[in-house]
Short mmCIF file of C-alpha atoms in Angstrom, two decimals:
data_model
loop_
_atom_site.label_atom_id
_atom_site.label_comp_id
_atom_site.label_asym_id
_atom_site.label_seq_id
_atom_site.Cartn_x
_atom_site.Cartn_y
_atom_site.Cartn_z
CA GLY F 1 -18.63 -40.98 -3.60
CA GLN F 2 -19.78 -43.25 -0.85
CA GLN F 3 -21.34 -46.53 -1.88
CA LEU F 4 -23.42 -48.88 0.14
CA ASN F 5 -22.66 -52.57 0.40
CA GLN F 6 -25.45 -54.51 -1.21
CA SER F 7 -25.78 -58.27 -1.24
CA PRO F 8 -26.06 -60.59 -2.86
CA GLN F 9 -24.45 -59.31 -6.02
CA SER F 10 -26.63 -61.56 -8.16
CA MET F 11 -29.30 -64.18 -7.65
CA PHE F 12 -30.81 -66.92 -9.76
CA ILE F 13 -34.13 -68.19 -8.45
CA GLN F 14 -37.05 -70.26 -9.60
CA GLU F 15 -40.33 -68.56 -10.36
CA GLY F 16 -42.52 -68.55 -7.27
CA GLU F 17 -39.65 -68.40 -4.80
CA ASP F 18 -39.15 -65.56 -2.36
CA VAL F 19 -36.18 -63.22 -2.64
CA SER F 20 -34.30 -61.31 0.01
CA MET F 21 -31.55 -58.76 -0.47
CA ASN F 22 -29.96 -56.27 1.88
CA CYS F 23 -27.94 -53.14 2.02
CA THR F 24 -25.49 -52.08 4.74
CA SER F 25 -23.49 -49.01 5.47
CA SER F 26 -20.90 -47.88 7.96
CA SER F 27 -22.73 -44.61 8.43
CA ILE F 28 -26.25 -43.65 9.41
CA PHE F 29 -28.90 -42.71 6.90
CA ASN F 30 -32.19 -40.94 7.47
CA THR F 31 -33.90 -42.34 4.40
CA TRP F 32 -33.67 -45.62 2.54
CA LEU F 33 -35.07 -46.16 -0.91
CA TRP F 34 -35.21 -49.18 -3.16
CA TYR F 35 -35.15 -48.96 -6.95
CA LYS F 36 -35.48 -51.46 -9.80
CA GLN F 37 -33.69 -50.92 -13.09
CA ASP F 38 -34.59 -52.76 -16.27
CA PRO F 39 -31.97 -53.00 -19.04
CA GLY F 40 -31.54 -49.76 -20.92
CA GLU F 41 -33.85 -47.82 -18.65
CA GLY F 42 -33.60 -45.58 -15.64
CA PRO F 43 -34.23 -46.84 -12.10
CA VAL F 44 -37.83 -46.87 -10.91
CA LEU F 45 -38.63 -46.16 -7.28
CA LEU F 46 -40.20 -49.16 -5.54
CA ILE F 47 -40.33 -48.26 -1.86
CA ALA F 48 -39.23 -45.31 0.25
CA LEU F 49 -38.56 -45.59 4.00
CA TYR F 50 -38.31 -42.60 6.29
CA LYS F 51 -38.14 -43.90 9.86
CA ALA F 52 -35.90 -46.37 11.64
CA GLY F 53 -37.74 -49.66 12.12
CA GLU F 54 -40.31 -48.80 9.45
CA LEU F 55 -41.66 -51.76 7.51
CA THR F 56 -43.40 -50.90 4.26
CA SER F 57 -45.02 -53.04 1.60
CA ASN F 58 -45.79 -52.42 -2.04
CA GLY F 59 -47.62 -55.41 -3.46
CA ARG F 60 -45.29 -58.40 -3.26
CA LEU F 61 -42.43 -56.19 -2.12
CA THR F 62 -41.61 -55.48 1.49
CA ALA F 63 -38.76 -53.32 2.72
CA GLN F 64 -37.55 -52.42 6.18
CA PHE F 65 -35.48 -49.55 7.53
CA GLY F 66 -33.02 -51.08 9.97
CA ILE F 67 -33.28 -50.02 13.57
CA THR F 68 -29.61 -48.95 13.60
CA ARG F 69 -30.28 -46.82 10.50
CA LYS F 70 -27.27 -48.44 8.89
CA ASP F 71 -29.08 -51.09 6.93
CA SER F 72 -32.19 -51.99 5.00
CA PHE F 73 -33.58 -55.07 3.35
CA LEU F 74 -35.95 -55.79 0.51
CA ASN F 75 -38.05 -58.93 0.17
CA ILE F 76 -39.92 -60.04 -2.91
CA SER F 77 -42.48 -62.76 -2.39
CA ALA F 78 -43.64 -65.28 -5.00
CA SER F 79 -41.28 -64.02 -7.70
CA ILE F 80 -42.44 -63.80 -11.29
CA PRO F 81 -40.44 -63.44 -14.53
CA SER F 82 -41.01 -59.68 -14.73
CA ASP F 83 -39.16 -59.26 -11.44
CA VAL F 84 -35.96 -59.72 -13.43
CA GLY F 85 -33.72 -56.70 -13.25
CA ILE F 86 -31.19 -54.93 -11.09
CA TYR F 87 -32.27 -53.73 -7.68
CA PHE F 88 -30.51 -50.79 -6.06
CA CYS F 89 -30.76 -49.53 -2.54
CA ALA F 90 -30.11 -45.88 -1.87
CA GLY F 91 -29.55 -43.98 1.33
CA GLY F 92 -30.24 -40.35 2.03
CA LYS F 93 -28.93 -38.06 4.71
CA THR F 94 -30.54 -34.98 6.20
CA GLY F 95 -29.10 -31.87 4.65
CA ALA F 96 -27.65 -33.73 1.69
CA ASN F 97 -29.35 -33.39 -1.65
CA ASN F 98 -28.12 -36.54 -3.29
CA LEU F 99 -28.47 -40.20 -2.49
CA PHE F 100 -25.77 -42.81 -2.00
CA PHE F 101 -26.36 -45.94 -4.02
CA GLY F 102 -25.74 -49.59 -3.36
CA THR F 103 -23.76 -51.71 -5.76
CA GLY F 104 -26.89 -53.44 -7.03
CA THR F 105 -28.36 -56.94 -6.95
CA ARG F 106 -28.98 -58.56 -10.32
CA LEU F 107 -32.02 -60.82 -10.11
CA THR F 108 -32.76 -63.56 -12.60
CA VAL F 109 -36.02 -65.49 -12.34
CA ILE F 110 -36.12 -68.85 -14.03
CA PRO F 111 -39.61 -69.75 -15.29
CA GLY A 1 -46.81 -40.30 -9.59
CA ALA A 2 -43.86 -38.12 -10.34
CA VAL A 3 -42.44 -38.48 -13.83
CA VAL A 4 -39.06 -37.47 -15.14
CA SER A 5 -38.62 -37.37 -18.89
CA GLN A 6 -35.20 -37.68 -20.47
CA HIS A 7 -34.47 -37.04 -24.12
CA PRO A 8 -33.11 -38.46 -26.32
CA SER A 9 -33.21 -42.13 -25.35
CA TRP A 10 -30.18 -42.89 -27.45
CA VAL A 11 -27.82 -40.94 -29.62
CA ILE A 12 -24.92 -41.78 -31.90
CA CYS A 13 -22.51 -39.03 -32.74
CA LYS A 14 -19.14 -38.59 -34.31
CA SER A 15 -16.04 -37.90 -32.29
CA GLY A 16 -15.50 -34.20 -31.73
CA THR A 17 -19.14 -33.19 -31.85
CA SER A 18 -21.29 -32.08 -28.91
CA VAL A 19 -24.43 -33.74 -27.64
CA LYS A 20 -27.18 -32.24 -25.51
CA ILE A 21 -29.35 -34.35 -23.22
CA GLU A 22 -32.51 -32.94 -21.65
CA CYS A 23 -34.10 -33.86 -18.36
CA ARG A 24 -37.58 -32.63 -17.50
CA SER A 25 -39.75 -33.04 -14.45
CA LEU A 26 -43.24 -33.36 -15.84
CA ASP A 27 -45.58 -32.93 -12.89
CA PHE A 28 -43.50 -31.33 -10.20
CA GLN A 29 -40.94 -28.59 -9.84
CA ALA A 30 -37.38 -29.61 -9.17
CA THR A 31 -34.92 -27.07 -7.84
CA THR A 32 -32.34 -29.81 -7.81
CA MET A 33 -31.61 -32.39 -10.46
CA PHE A 34 -28.79 -34.89 -10.66
CA TRP A 35 -26.81 -36.34 -13.50
CA TYR A 36 -25.35 -39.84 -13.35
CA ARG A 37 -23.22 -42.00 -15.53
CA GLN A 38 -23.57 -45.74 -15.51
CA PHE A 39 -21.14 -48.26 -16.96
CA PRO A 40 -22.31 -51.77 -17.87
CA LYS A 41 -23.15 -53.92 -14.86
CA GLN A 42 -22.24 -51.14 -12.45
CA SER A 43 -24.09 -48.82 -10.17
CA LEU A 44 -24.88 -45.21 -10.86
CA MET A 45 -22.03 -42.76 -10.52
CA LEU A 46 -23.05 -39.24 -9.60
CA MET A 47 -21.48 -36.73 -11.97
CA ALA A 48 -22.99 -33.46 -10.84
CA THR A 49 -25.80 -31.75 -9.01
CA SER A 50 -27.77 -29.29 -11.08
CA ASN A 51 -29.22 -26.33 -9.20
CA GLU A 52 -31.90 -24.14 -10.70
CA GLY A 53 -30.62 -20.65 -11.29
CA SER A 54 -27.07 -21.31 -10.16
CA LYS A 55 -23.96 -23.20 -11.16
CA ALA A 56 -23.87 -26.95 -11.02
CA THR A 57 -21.81 -28.75 -8.43
CA TYR A 58 -19.51 -31.34 -9.95
CA GLU A 59 -18.18 -34.47 -8.30
CA GLN A 60 -14.48 -34.95 -8.02
CA GLY A 61 -12.92 -36.08 -11.28
CA VAL A 62 -15.73 -34.82 -13.50
CA GLU A 63 -14.63 -32.14 -15.96
CA LYS A 64 -17.05 -29.25 -15.78
CA ASP A 65 -15.89 -27.84 -19.11
CA LYS A 66 -16.58 -31.12 -20.82
CA PHE A 67 -19.93 -31.85 -19.20
CA LEU A 68 -21.82 -28.58 -19.30
CA ILE A 69 -24.93 -28.40 -17.15
CA ASN A 70 -27.65 -25.81 -17.41
CA HIS A 71 -30.69 -25.66 -15.12
CA ALA A 72 -32.57 -22.69 -16.49
CA SER A 73 -36.01 -23.52 -15.12
CA LEU A 74 -37.63 -25.51 -12.33
CA THR A 75 -38.54 -28.29 -14.74
CA LEU A 76 -35.58 -28.54 -17.09
CA SER A 77 -31.91 -29.38 -16.78
CA THR A 78 -29.61 -30.08 -19.69
CA LEU A 79 -26.30 -31.91 -19.91
CA THR A 80 -24.08 -31.15 -22.89
CA VAL A 81 -21.20 -33.47 -23.61
CA THR A 82 -18.75 -31.25 -25.48
CA SER A 83 -16.22 -32.51 -27.99
CA ALA A 84 -17.31 -36.06 -27.37
CA HIS A 85 -14.86 -38.93 -27.64
CA PRO A 86 -15.42 -42.68 -27.74
CA GLU A 87 -14.54 -42.96 -24.05
CA ASP A 88 -17.54 -40.74 -23.30
CA SER A 89 -19.82 -43.48 -24.61
CA SER A 90 -21.99 -44.51 -21.72
CA PHE A 91 -25.47 -44.54 -20.25
CA TYR A 92 -26.36 -41.15 -18.79
CA ILE A 93 -29.27 -40.84 -16.37
CA CYS A 94 -30.84 -37.81 -14.77
CA SER A 95 -32.96 -37.64 -11.67
CA ALA A 96 -35.06 -35.01 -9.98
CA ARG A 97 -36.11 -34.63 -6.39
CA ASP A 98 -39.79 -34.73 -5.54
CA PRO A 99 -39.88 -33.47 -1.95
CA PRO A 100 -39.29 -34.50 0.74
CA LEU A 101 -36.60 -36.83 -0.46
CA ASP A 102 -37.98 -39.13 -3.14
CA LEU A 103 -35.72 -39.21 -6.15
CA HIS A 104 -37.20 -40.10 -9.53
CA PHE A 105 -35.14 -41.03 -12.54
CA GLY A 106 -35.40 -40.44 -16.24
CA ASN A 107 -35.19 -43.40 -18.59
CA GLY A 108 -31.61 -42.68 -19.45
CA THR A 109 -29.72 -41.77 -22.62
CA ARG A 110 -27.39 -44.22 -24.27
CA LEU A 111 -24.60 -42.23 -25.90
CA THR A 112 -22.36 -43.86 -28.48
CA VAL A 113 -19.48 -41.84 -29.87
CA THR A 114 -17.94 -43.24 -33.03
#
């Protein structure tokens, strides 16, 4: 199935630094969601975006739905060790039941 | 918030046996559930869409006779890996839709076939 281009593929950052990752697609999506997956567990929904241009925060996390509806980004401010994990973006289309997933960004936070 | 429970968390079975994995939506009704397979360091690969009261829709390349899906109620979908082989060893994850479009995932099942 279709996959979204997510970058970077992996990141190593110092604790306290901010993180930014993005997701792009060649097609338009009506919904963007961001998930975090810890090793051996299922993805957990972080933020859901429903309108182009929408900017939504969840604690230290901020995500935006790109105005073209073909991209989205996720920022994490003041990273902490428990932010370690794999972050996936996912796009949804009207009339389609499933989501299309990004390739994932593996985040490592160095204490 | 919405919770999806997946059971078991991990299972080890012998080659040739069948394994059933359950996916339950605990505080909402899900007419549609999804089953994914995830290989190490890779993204989720959609295997099939499970529809309550009707046949599942399988993605291209997924054998429906090998991966049997049953969605008998609005809160339960099961995936049965029949005649499992070592190459079926993987991390299987289910998800359920909490309207309008939020998708919540189970914690996954690590299957090891020896």
